[in-house]
Coordinates of C-alpha atoms in Angstrom, one line a residue:
M58 CA 0.0 0.0 0.0
R59 CA 1.3 3.4 -1.0
T60 CA 0.7 6.1 1.6
G61 CA -0.5 9.4 -0.1
T62 CA -1.9 7.8 -3.3
P63 CA -5.6 7.5 -3.9
V64 CA -7.5 4.3 -3.6
L65 CA -10.2 3.4 -6.2
I66 CA -13.4 1.7 -4.8
S67 CA -15.8 0.7 -7.4
W68 CA -18.5 -1.9 -8.2
V69 CA -17.6 -4.0 -11.2
A70 CA -20.0 -3.3 -14.2
R71 CA -20.9 -6.7 -15.2
Q72 CA -22.2 -5.7 -18.6
N73 CA -19.4 -3.1 -19.5
D74 CA -16.3 -4.0 -17.6
P75 CA -13.6 -4.3 -18.7
F76 CA -14.7 -3.0 -22.1
E77 CA -18.1 -1.7 -23.4
R78 CA -20.2 -4.2 -25.2
E79 CA -22.4 -3.9 -28.1
Q80 CA -26.1 -3.8 -27.2
R81 CA -27.7 -7.3 -27.4
S82 CA -24.3 -8.7 -28.1
D83 CA -21.3 -10.1 -26.1
K84 CA -18.9 -8.4 -28.5
S85 CA -16.7 -5.4 -27.3
R86 CA -17.3 -2.1 -28.8
E87 CA -14.4 -0.7 -30.8
A88 CA -13.3 2.8 -31.8
G89 CA -10.5 3.2 -34.2
N90 CA -9.6 -0.6 -33.9
Q91 CA -9.3 -0.1 -30.3
R92 CA -11.7 -1.7 -27.7
V93 CA -13.5 1.1 -25.8
F94 CA -12.8 1.1 -22.0
G95 CA -15.5 0.3 -19.6
P96 CA -16.1 2.6 -16.6
T97 CA -13.5 1.1 -14.4
L98 CA -10.7 1.1 -17.0
A99 CA -11.7 4.6 -18.3
L100 CA -11.1 5.9 -14.7
L101 CA -7.8 4.3 -14.4
F102 CA -6.3 4.6 -17.9
D103 CA -8.2 7.0 -20.2
D104 CA -6.0 9.9 -21.4
E105 CA -8.8 12.3 -20.4
S106 CA -9.1 10.9 -16.7
P107 CA -7.5 13.0 -13.9
F108 CA -6.6 9.7 -12.2
K109 CA -4.5 8.2 -14.9
G110 CA -1.2 7.0 -13.5
R111 CA -2.2 8.0 -9.9
I112 CA -3.9 4.9 -8.5
H113 CA -2.2 1.7 -7.5
D114 CA -4.5 0.4 -4.9
I115 CA -8.0 -0.8 -6.2
V116 CA -11.0 -2.3 -4.4
L117 CA -13.4 -4.0 -6.7
L118 CA -16.9 -4.8 -5.2
H119 CA -19.0 -7.4 -6.9
R120 CA -22.2 -9.4 -6.1
H121 CA -22.6 -13.1 -5.6
S122 CA -26.2 -14.3 -5.5
S123 CA -27.4 -17.5 -4.1
D124 CA -29.4 -18.5 -7.1
G125 CA -26.1 -19.5 -8.9
N126 CA -26.5 -16.9 -11.7
N127 CA -23.1 -15.5 -11.2
A128 CA -21.4 -16.2 -14.5
L129 CA -21.4 -12.6 -15.7
E130 CA -20.4 -11.1 -12.5
Q131 CA -17.4 -13.5 -12.2
R132 CA -16.3 -13.0 -15.8
A133 CA -16.4 -9.3 -15.5
L134 CA -14.5 -9.4 -12.2
Q135 CA -11.7 -11.8 -13.6
E136 CA -11.4 -10.0 -16.9
T137 CA -11.3 -6.6 -15.3
T138 CA -8.6 -7.7 -12.8
Q139 CA -6.5 -9.3 -15.6
E140 CA -6.8 -6.0 -17.7
I141 CA -5.7 -3.9 -14.8
Q142 CA -2.7 -6.0 -14.0
S143 CA -1.6 -6.2 -17.5
R144 CA -1.5 -2.4 -17.8
L145 CA -0.4 -1.8 -14.1
T146 CA 2.1 -4.3 -13.0
D147 CA 2.3 -3.1 -9.4
A148 CA -1.5 -2.8 -8.9
R149 CA -2.7 -4.1 -5.5
I150 CA -6.2 -5.3 -6.1
Q151 CA -8.7 -6.5 -3.4
H152 CA -12.0 -8.2 -4.2
V153 CA -14.9 -7.6 -1.9
T154 CA -18.0 -9.8 -2.3
W155 CA -21.6 -8.9 -1.4
Q156 CA -23.8 -11.8 -0.8
G157 CA -26.9 -10.3 -2.4
D158 CA -29.6 -11.6 -4.6
D159 CA -31.3 -8.4 -5.5
P160 CA -29.2 -5.5 -7.0
T161 CA -32.2 -3.1 -6.5
D162 CA -32.5 -3.6 -2.7
H163 CA -31.5 -0.3 -1.4
R164 CA -31.4 -1.4 2.3
A165 CA -29.4 -4.5 1.6
I166 CA -26.9 -2.6 -0.4
F167 CA -26.6 0.2 2.3
E168 CA -26.1 -2.4 5.1
F169 CA -23.4 -4.1 3.2
L170 CA -21.5 -0.8 2.4
R171 CA -22.1 0.6 5.9
Q172 CA -20.0 -2.3 7.3
K173 CA -17.4 -2.4 4.5
V174 CA -16.6 1.2 4.0
P175 CA -15.3 1.8 7.6
E176 CA -13.2 -1.3 7.3
L177 CA -11.6 0.2 3.9
R178 CA -11.3 3.5 5.5
K179 CA -9.4 1.9 8.4
R180 CA -7.2 -0.1 6.0
Y181 CA -6.4 3.0 3.8
K182 CA -6.5 5.4 6.6
D183 CA -3.8 7.9 5.0
Q184 CA -5.1 7.8 1.5
E185 CA -7.9 9.5 -0.3
L186 CA -10.7 7.1 -1.4
I187 CA -12.1 7.6 -4.8
I188 CA -15.6 6.3 -4.8
H189 CA -16.6 5.5 -8.3
S190 CA -20.5 5.8 -8.6
S191 CA -21.0 4.9 -12.2
P192 CA -20.6 1.1 -12.3
G193 CA -23.4 -0.9 -10.7
S194 CA -27.2 -0.8 -10.6
P195 CA -29.0 2.4 -10.1
S196 CA -29.7 1.5 -6.5
M197 CA -26.0 1.0 -5.9
Q198 CA -25.3 4.4 -7.3
T199 CA -28.0 6.0 -5.2
I200 CA -26.5 4.5 -2.1
W201 CA -23.1 5.8 -2.9
V202 CA -24.5 9.3 -3.2
L203 CA -26.5 9.1 -0.1
M204 CA -23.6 7.8 2.1
A205 CA -21.3 10.4 0.8
E206 CA -23.7 13.3 1.4
T207 CA -24.8 12.2 4.8
G208 CA -21.5 11.7 6.5
F209 CA -21.1 7.9 6.4
I210 CA -17.7 8.1 4.7
D211 CA -14.9 9.6 6.6
T212 CA -12.7 12.0 4.8
P213 CA -10.5 12.1 2.7
F214 CA -12.6 10.9 -0.1
Q215 CA -14.1 11.9 -3.6
L216 CA -17.2 10.7 -5.0
V217 CA -16.8 10.6 -8.8
K218 CA -18.6 9.4 -11.9
S219 CA -17.3 8.6 -15.3
Y220 CA -18.6 9.5 -18.8
R221 CA -18.7 7.4 -21.9
K222 CA -16.5 8.8 -24.7
E223 CA -19.6 9.8 -26.9
D224 CA -21.2 11.4 -23.8
R225 CA -18.4 13.7 -22.7
R226 CA -19.0 16.7 -24.9
G227 CA -15.9 18.5 -23.9
R228 CA -16.0 17.2 -20.2
P229 CA -13.3 15.2 -18.7
A230 CA -13.7 11.4 -18.5
V231 CA -14.2 11.5 -14.8
V232 CA -15.8 14.3 -12.7
P233 CA -16.7 14.9 -9.2
V234 CA -20.3 14.2 -7.7
E235 CA -21.4 16.9 -5.3
V236 CA -25.0 17.3 -4.3
G237 CA -24.2 19.8 -1.5
I238 CA -26.8 18.5 1.1
E239 CA -25.9 20.1 4.5
T240 CA -26.7 17.3 6.8
F241 CA -26.4 17.3 10.6
Y242 CA -23.7 14.7 10.8
K243 CA -21.5 16.3 8.2
V244 CA -21.7 19.6 10.2
Y245 CA -21.1 17.7 13.5
K246 CA -17.9 16.3 12.3
A247 CA -16.6 19.7 11.2
S248 CA -18.0 21.7 14.3
R249 CA -15.6 22.8 17.0
P250 CA -16.2 25.0 20.1
S251 CA -13.8 27.9 20.4
Q252 CA -11.0 27.9 23.1
V253 CA -12.2 24.6 24.4
A254 CA -9.8 21.8 23.2
S255 CA -9.1 18.3 24.5
E256 CA -8.0 15.0 23.0
E257 CA -11.4 13.4 23.4
Q258 CA -13.0 16.3 21.6
A259 CA -11.8 14.8 18.2
L260 CA -14.0 11.7 18.7
Q261 CA -17.4 11.7 17.2
W262 CA -19.9 10.0 19.3
D263 CA -22.6 8.4 17.0
P264 CA -25.6 7.5 19.2
A265 CA -26.5 4.8 16.6
R266 CA -23.4 2.9 18.0
F267 CA -24.5 3.2 21.6
Q268 CA -25.0 -0.2 23.4
S269 CA -25.4 0.8 27.0
P270 CA -28.9 1.9 28.3
V271 CA -27.2 4.8 30.2
L272 CA -25.7 6.4 27.1
K273 CA -28.9 5.8 25.1
K274 CA -31.0 7.4 27.8
L275 CA -28.5 10.4 28.1
Y276 CA -28.6 11.3 24.5
T277 CA -32.4 10.9 24.4
E278 CA -32.6 13.5 27.2
A279 CA -30.0 15.7 25.5
R280 CA -32.0 15.7 22.2
R281 CA -35.1 16.7 24.3
F282 CA -33.4 19.5 26.1
A283 CA -31.6 20.8 23.0
H284 CA -34.6 22.3 21.5
L285 CA -35.4 24.4 24.5
Q286 CA -34.1 28.1 25.4
V287 CA -33.2 26.9 28.7
P288 CA -29.7 26.6 30.3
V289 CA -28.3 23.1 30.7
L290 CA -25.6 21.9 33.1
I291 CA -23.5 19.0 32.0
L292 CA -21.9 17.0 34.8
G293 CA -19.2 14.4 34.5
E294 CA -15.7 13.3 35.4
R295 CA -12.8 14.5 33.5
G296 CA -12.4 12.9 30.1
T297 CA -15.9 11.8 29.7
G298 CA -16.8 13.9 26.7
K299 CA -18.6 16.8 28.1
T300 CA -17.4 19.1 25.4
T301 CA -18.5 16.6 22.7
L302 CA -22.0 16.4 24.2
A303 CA -22.2 20.3 24.3
N304 CA -21.2 20.4 20.6
W305 CA -23.7 17.6 19.8
M306 CA -26.6 19.5 21.6
R307 CA -25.9 22.8 19.8
L308 CA -26.0 21.1 16.4
H309 CA -29.3 19.4 17.5
S310 CA -30.8 22.7 18.4
P311 CA -32.2 26.0 16.8
Y312 CA -29.6 27.9 18.6
R313 CA -26.8 27.7 16.1
R314 CA -25.5 30.1 13.3
E315 CA -24.0 28.0 10.6
E316 CA -21.2 30.5 9.9
Q317 CA -19.8 29.9 13.4
D318 CA -19.8 26.1 13.1
E319 CA -16.1 25.7 12.9
R320 CA -15.5 27.9 15.8
W321 CA -18.5 28.6 17.9
P322 CA -18.6 30.6 21.2
A323 CA -17.0 28.6 24.1
V324 CA -14.6 29.2 26.9
A325 CA -12.7 27.2 29.4
C326 CA -13.3 29.4 32.5
G327 CA -10.4 28.0 34.6
Q328 CA -7.7 29.8 32.4
Y329 CA -9.0 33.4 33.1
T330 CA -8.7 35.7 36.1
P331 CA -12.1 37.4 37.0
E332 CA -11.1 40.6 35.1
T333 CA -10.0 38.8 32.0
M334 CA -13.0 36.6 32.1
R335 CA -15.3 39.5 32.2
A336 CA -13.5 41.1 29.2
E337 CA -13.7 37.7 27.3
L338 CA -17.4 37.4 27.9
F339 CA -18.7 40.9 27.7
G340 CA -16.1 42.5 25.4
H341 CA -14.6 45.9 25.9
L342 CA -14.1 49.3 24.1
K343 CA -10.8 50.7 23.4
G344 CA -9.2 52.4 26.5
A345 CA -11.6 50.4 28.8
F346 CA -8.3 49.3 30.8
T347 CA -4.6 49.2 30.3
G348 CA -3.8 47.2 27.3
A349 CA -7.1 47.6 25.6
V350 CA -5.9 49.3 22.3
H351 CA -8.9 48.2 20.2
D352 CA -12.6 47.6 20.5
R353 CA -13.2 44.0 21.1
P354 CA -16.7 42.2 21.0
G355 CA -17.0 39.4 23.6
L356 CA -18.4 35.9 23.4
L357 CA -21.8 37.1 24.4
A358 CA -22.0 39.2 21.3
A359 CA -20.8 36.3 19.2
A360 CA -23.4 34.0 20.9
N361 CA -26.3 36.1 19.8
G362 CA -28.7 33.6 18.0
D363 CA -26.3 30.9 18.9
T364 CA -25.0 28.9 21.9
L365 CA -22.4 29.9 24.6
F366 CA -20.6 27.2 26.3
L367 CA -18.9 27.7 29.7
D368 CA -16.6 24.7 30.5
E369 CA -15.1 24.5 34.1
V370 CA -18.0 26.8 35.1
G371 CA -17.1 26.2 38.8
D372 CA -14.2 28.6 38.2
V373 CA -16.3 31.7 37.3
S374 CA -15.9 34.4 39.9
K375 CA -18.8 35.8 41.9
D376 CA -18.8 39.2 40.2
V377 CA -19.0 37.5 36.8
Q378 CA -21.7 35.2 37.9
R379 CA -23.9 38.1 38.8
L380 CA -23.3 39.6 35.4
L381 CA -24.3 36.4 33.8
I382 CA -27.4 36.2 35.7
K383 CA -28.5 39.6 34.4
A384 CA -27.5 38.6 30.9
L385 CA -29.5 35.5 31.1
E386 CA -32.7 37.1 32.5
E387 CA -32.6 40.3 30.3
K388 CA -30.7 39.1 27.2
R389 CA -28.8 42.3 27.6
F390 CA -25.2 43.1 28.7
V391 CA -22.8 46.0 28.9
Q392 CA -19.3 45.9 27.5
L393 CA -16.3 47.2 29.6
G394 CA -15.9 50.9 29.0
D395 CA -19.4 51.3 27.6
D396 CA -22.6 52.8 29.2
K397 CA -25.1 51.4 26.6
P398 CA -26.4 47.9 26.9
S399 CA -26.1 45.5 24.0
K400 CA -28.5 42.6 23.1
S401 CA -27.7 38.9 22.8
D402 CA -30.3 36.2 22.7
F403 CA -28.0 33.3 23.5
R404 CA -28.6 29.8 24.9
L405 CA -26.3 28.7 27.7
L406 CA -24.6 25.4 28.1
T407 CA -22.1 24.9 31.1
A408 CA -20.1 22.0 32.2
T409 CA -18.1 20.8 35.2
N410 CA -16.1 17.8 36.5
L411 CA -16.8 18.9 40.1
P412 CA -19.3 16.9 42.2
L413 CA -22.6 18.8 42.5
S414 CA -21.9 19.2 46.3
R415 CA -18.7 20.9 45.5
L416 CA -20.1 23.1 42.9
R417 CA -22.8 24.5 45.4
E418 CA -19.8 25.6 47.5
R419 CA -18.2 27.5 44.6
L420 CA -21.2 29.1 42.9
D421 CA -23.7 31.6 44.1
P422 CA -27.0 29.8 44.7
D423 CA -28.9 32.1 42.3
F424 CA -26.5 31.4 39.6
L425 CA -26.4 27.7 40.1
D426 CA -30.2 27.6 40.2
R427 CA -30.4 29.4 36.9
I428 CA -27.7 27.4 35.0
G429 CA -28.8 24.1 36.5
L430 CA -32.5 24.1 35.6
L431 CA -31.8 21.2 33.3
Q432 CA -28.9 18.7 34.1
L433 CA -27.3 15.9 32.1
R434 CA -24.8 13.6 33.9
L435 CA -22.2 11.8 31.6
P436 CA -21.3 8.5 33.0
P437 CA -17.7 7.5 33.6
L438 CA -16.5 4.7 31.2
R439 CA -16.4 2.1 34.0
D440 CA -20.2 2.4 34.1
V441 CA -20.7 1.7 30.3
P442 CA -18.6 -1.3 29.6
E443 CA -21.0 -2.4 26.8
D444 CA -19.6 0.5 24.8
M445 CA -16.0 -0.1 25.5
S446 CA -15.2 -2.0 22.3
W447 CA -16.2 0.7 19.8
L448 CA -15.0 3.4 22.0
W449 CA -11.5 1.8 22.2
E450 CA -11.3 1.1 18.5
T451 CA -12.4 4.7 17.7
V452 CA -9.7 6.1 20.1
Y453 CA -7.0 3.8 18.7
Q454 CA -7.8 4.9 15.0
Q455 CA -7.7 8.5 16.2
A456 CA -4.4 8.1 18.0
A457 CA -2.8 6.3 15.1
L458 CA -3.9 8.9 12.7
R459 CA -2.8 11.8 15.0
S460 CA 0.7 10.2 15.7
R461 CA 1.2 9.6 11.8
A462 CA 2.0 5.9 12.3
S463 CA 2.1 3.8 9.2
D464 CA -0.6 1.2 8.5
K465 CA 1.9 -1.5 9.3
Q466 CA 3.0 0.0 12.6
A467 CA -0.6 0.7 13.7
R468 CA -2.2 -2.6 12.4
L469 CA -3.7 -4.6 15.4
G470 CA -5.6 -7.7 15.0
H471 CA -9.1 -8.5 16.4
A472 CA -7.7 -10.7 19.3
H473 CA -5.4 -8.0 20.5
H474 CA -8.1 -5.5 20.4
E475 CA -10.3 -7.9 22.4
R476 CA -7.5 -8.3 24.9
I477 CA -7.2 -4.6 25.6
V478 CA -11.0 -4.1 25.8
K479 CA -11.2 -6.9 28.4
V480 CA -8.6 -5.1 30.5
L481 CA -10.3 -1.7 30.1
R482 CA -13.7 -3.1 31.1
K483 CA -12.3 -4.1 34.4
H484 CA -10.3 -0.9 35.0
P485 CA -11.7 2.1 37.0
L486 CA -10.3 4.4 34.3
P487 CA -10.1 7.7 36.4
G488 CA -9.1 9.6 33.3
N489 CA -11.8 8.0 31.1
L490 CA -11.2 8.7 27.5
R491 CA -7.8 10.2 28.4
D492 CA -6.8 6.8 29.9
L493 CA -7.7 5.2 26.5
F494 CA -5.7 7.8 24.6
R495 CA -2.8 7.1 26.9
V496 CA -2.9 3.4 26.2
A497 CA -3.3 3.9 22.5
Y498 CA -0.3 6.3 22.1
R499 CA 2.0 4.1 24.2
L500 CA 1.0 1.2 22.0
V501 CA 1.6 3.0 18.8
A502 CA 5.0 4.2 20.1
A503 CA 6.1 0.8 21.1
R504 CA 5.2 -0.5 17.6
S505 CA 6.8 2.5 15.8
D506 CA 10.0 2.6 17.7
P507 CA 12.7 2.9 14.9
H508 CA 15.4 1.2 17.0
E509 CA 13.7 -1.5 19.1
P510 CA 10.1 -2.0 17.8
L511 CA 8.1 -4.4 20.0
N512 CA 6.1 -7.1 18.5
V513 CA 2.3 -6.7 18.9
E514 CA 2.0 -9.1 21.9
N515 CA 4.7 -7.2 23.8
A516 CA 3.6 -3.8 22.8
V517 CA 0.1 -4.5 24.1
G518 CA 1.5 -5.6 27.5
Y519 CA 3.7 -2.5 27.6
A520 CA 0.7 -0.2 27.0
L521 CA -1.6 -1.9 29.5
A522 CA 1.2 -2.0 32.2
E523 CA 1.3 1.8 31.8
L524 CA -2.5 2.0 32.4
E525 CA -2.1 0.5 35.9
T526 CA 0.8 2.6 37.2
G527 CA 0.0 5.9 35.3
A528 CA -3.7 5.8 36.3
A529 CA -2.8 5.6 39.9
E530 CA -0.2 8.3 39.8
A531 CA -2.6 10.6 38.0
E532 CA -5.4 10.0 40.4
D533 CA -3.1 10.6 43.4
L534 CA -1.9 13.9 41.8
E535 CA -5.4 15.1 41.2
L536 CA -6.5 14.2 44.7
S537 CA -3.4 16.2 46.1
R538 CA -4.4 19.1 44.1
E539 CA -8.0 19.0 45.4
V540 CA -6.8 18.6 49.0
A541 CA -4.6 21.7 48.6
R542 CA -7.3 23.7 47.1
S543 CA -9.8 22.7 49.9
F544 CA -7.1 23.8 52.5
A545 CA -6.6 27.2 50.9
L546 CA -10.2 27.8 50.8
A547 CA -10.9 26.4 54.3
Q548 CA -13.4 24.0 52.9
P549 CA -14.5 20.7 54.5
L550 CA -12.7 17.5 53.0
E551 CA -15.7 15.4 52.4
A552 CA -16.4 16.7 48.9
V553 CA -12.9 15.7 47.9
L554 CA -12.4 12.5 49.9
L555 CA -15.3 10.5 48.4
P556 CA -16.3 7.1 49.6
G557 CA -13.9 4.3 48.7
M558 CA -11.0 6.8 48.4
R559 CA -7.8 6.6 50.6
L560 CA -5.5 9.7 51.0
G561 CA -1.8 9.1 51.1
T562 CA -0.8 11.7 53.7
K563 CA 2.9 10.9 53.6
S564 CA 3.0 11.3 49.9
L565 CA 1.0 14.5 50.0
E566 CA 3.4 15.8 52.7
L567 CA 6.4 14.9 50.6
K568 CA 5.0 16.8 47.7
L569 CA 4.3 19.9 49.5
K570 CA 7.8 19.9 50.9
L571 CA 9.4 19.2 47.5
Y572 CA 7.4 22.2 46.2
L573 CA 8.5 24.5 48.9
A574 CA 12.2 23.4 48.7
R575 CA 12.4 24.0 45.0
E576 CA 10.6 27.2 45.0
L577 CA 12.3 28.7 48.0
R578 CA 15.8 27.8 46.7
R579 CA 15.0 29.2 43.3
I580 CA 13.7 32.6 44.6
A581 CA 16.7 32.9 46.9
A582 CA 19.1 32.2 44.1
E583 CA 17.4 34.8 41.8
R584 CA 17.4 37.3 44.6
R585 CA 20.8 36.4 45.8
I586 CA 20.0 36.1 49.3
A587 CA 20.0 33.2 51.8
V588 CA 16.9 31.1 52.1
E589 CA 16.7 31.8 55.7
A590 CA 15.7 35.2 54.7
L591 CA 12.6 33.8 53.0
C592 CA 11.4 31.2 55.5
D593 CA 11.9 29.7 59.0
V594 CA 14.0 26.6 57.9
S595 CA 17.6 26.3 56.8
E596 CA 19.3 25.5 53.4
K597 CA 20.3 22.2 54.9
T598 CA 16.6 21.4 55.7
L599 CA 15.5 22.1 52.3
R600 CA 18.2 20.0 50.9
N601 CA 17.0 17.1 53.1
W602 CA 13.6 17.5 51.8
L603 CA 14.8 17.2 48.3
K604 CA 16.9 14.2 49.3
G605 CA 13.6 12.6 50.7
E606 CA 12.3 12.4 47.0
E607 CA 15.0 9.9 46.2
E608 CA 14.2 7.8 49.4
K609 CA 10.4 7.8 49.0
S610 CA 10.4 4.6 47.1
S611 CA 11.9 2.7 50.1
D612 CA 9.1 4.1 52.5
G613 CA 6.8 1.4 54.0
P614 CA 3.0 1.7 53.6
E615 CA 1.2 4.6 55.2
D616 CA -0.3 4.2 58.6

């Protein structure tokens, strides 16, 4: 397989492949003592075809009926294959058989292609698929067009048709087929919220693939809520796909401006101070504050007639919460530096990975009441084991594509996928989809190592071993941060130390000492003063704290 070259996918025209035949005759048509190419050979070898000399990978689809009347199909397939190989010695030809009795059965054709096209897309993941719609029955041609227009074929691909020589009338032998239907799924795949980016956002969750009752119920509720001009609060652990659900809801709602699909109004609240958050949301006029050298409309202005998404909503300051309450109620807001209100008829979606009890401590009750009128709770992956198989394969495909691994390096057999899925179903996966991506990237890295690549069996073991250690370390680090935050805000620890959790106090104490030792020594060195001038411990004590990091692996279990 040749990375970067197009791949032809075509039904075999049993009446006109490899060469056109005279009507009511088995004799090939001729023009100037040359046999006239049928549709498949015309696309590959006609001088007027834009694909001449560019295609080396060819997938020929053909029908095999149970009634035994397959002679014409088999002859066309064999003769077409032979003619291609005689003209293209390095051609790689794959035959794909449809066990179908009725070439006019739209549903049967669709079910066959719906299964086979993703397999071919996976096999030729770095190559453009050239879908040839001309050969086959009218029903086959119709299904190709519908699949291409409704998002069932992943990019990159082209849907094309070929013309007979006498029908070209100055046109090329092969031209693109574009109907231009703007379907939901096509837009969904291209849509992205602005400023909110995550690994799992690249995944496209197709509710038709859901197996678990939990996810099916969730997306049914999301569809119902999407049509209402009412705020929705999305709850869920980190990495469960909250941004993806928000994107899905917006595209399923009337609160969407098509021109903003590729970058619709959204913000990750945790990356802003209260002042910059206010400027980002409400906008500002030139001179409103130091550094405001231009007028800048905010996200509320951009969300007029559309949806505003606030991720990490628990980090919104009290002052900004009050301003947002007013904007929600009145659909009006005031830019910084302005005294005239502006209008914005926006729909609000918010999300958080905090427990609801913790969110109540952070947000003003009036604000939480308004944004939480409707709530959706995304389940952690450990609660939807039925969906793990397709989720893992989707993540792995995305990871292989992003890491630019070759098809050979990324290839993984069904048995190895099943081995990984079996482990994933039993694991708590605190990082959810992020844990799946971590396993996928390590697996691809082990297979792609240019110096010591691991075989598939060892690479799978290598990736899964990291899941055990890495997940525990990540969970411990996250818990340490939450404890530190609770301490700083003088909040009770119940919201952080959930049932079933165990806090490693010695590890937490060591992390704090390491942080203090490094920072105090750094500041003392930059200011050229002794550390004793900054704190009540000596340089020797700080060095001992740092030394403790090397010895922590020998510590016994915590009391």
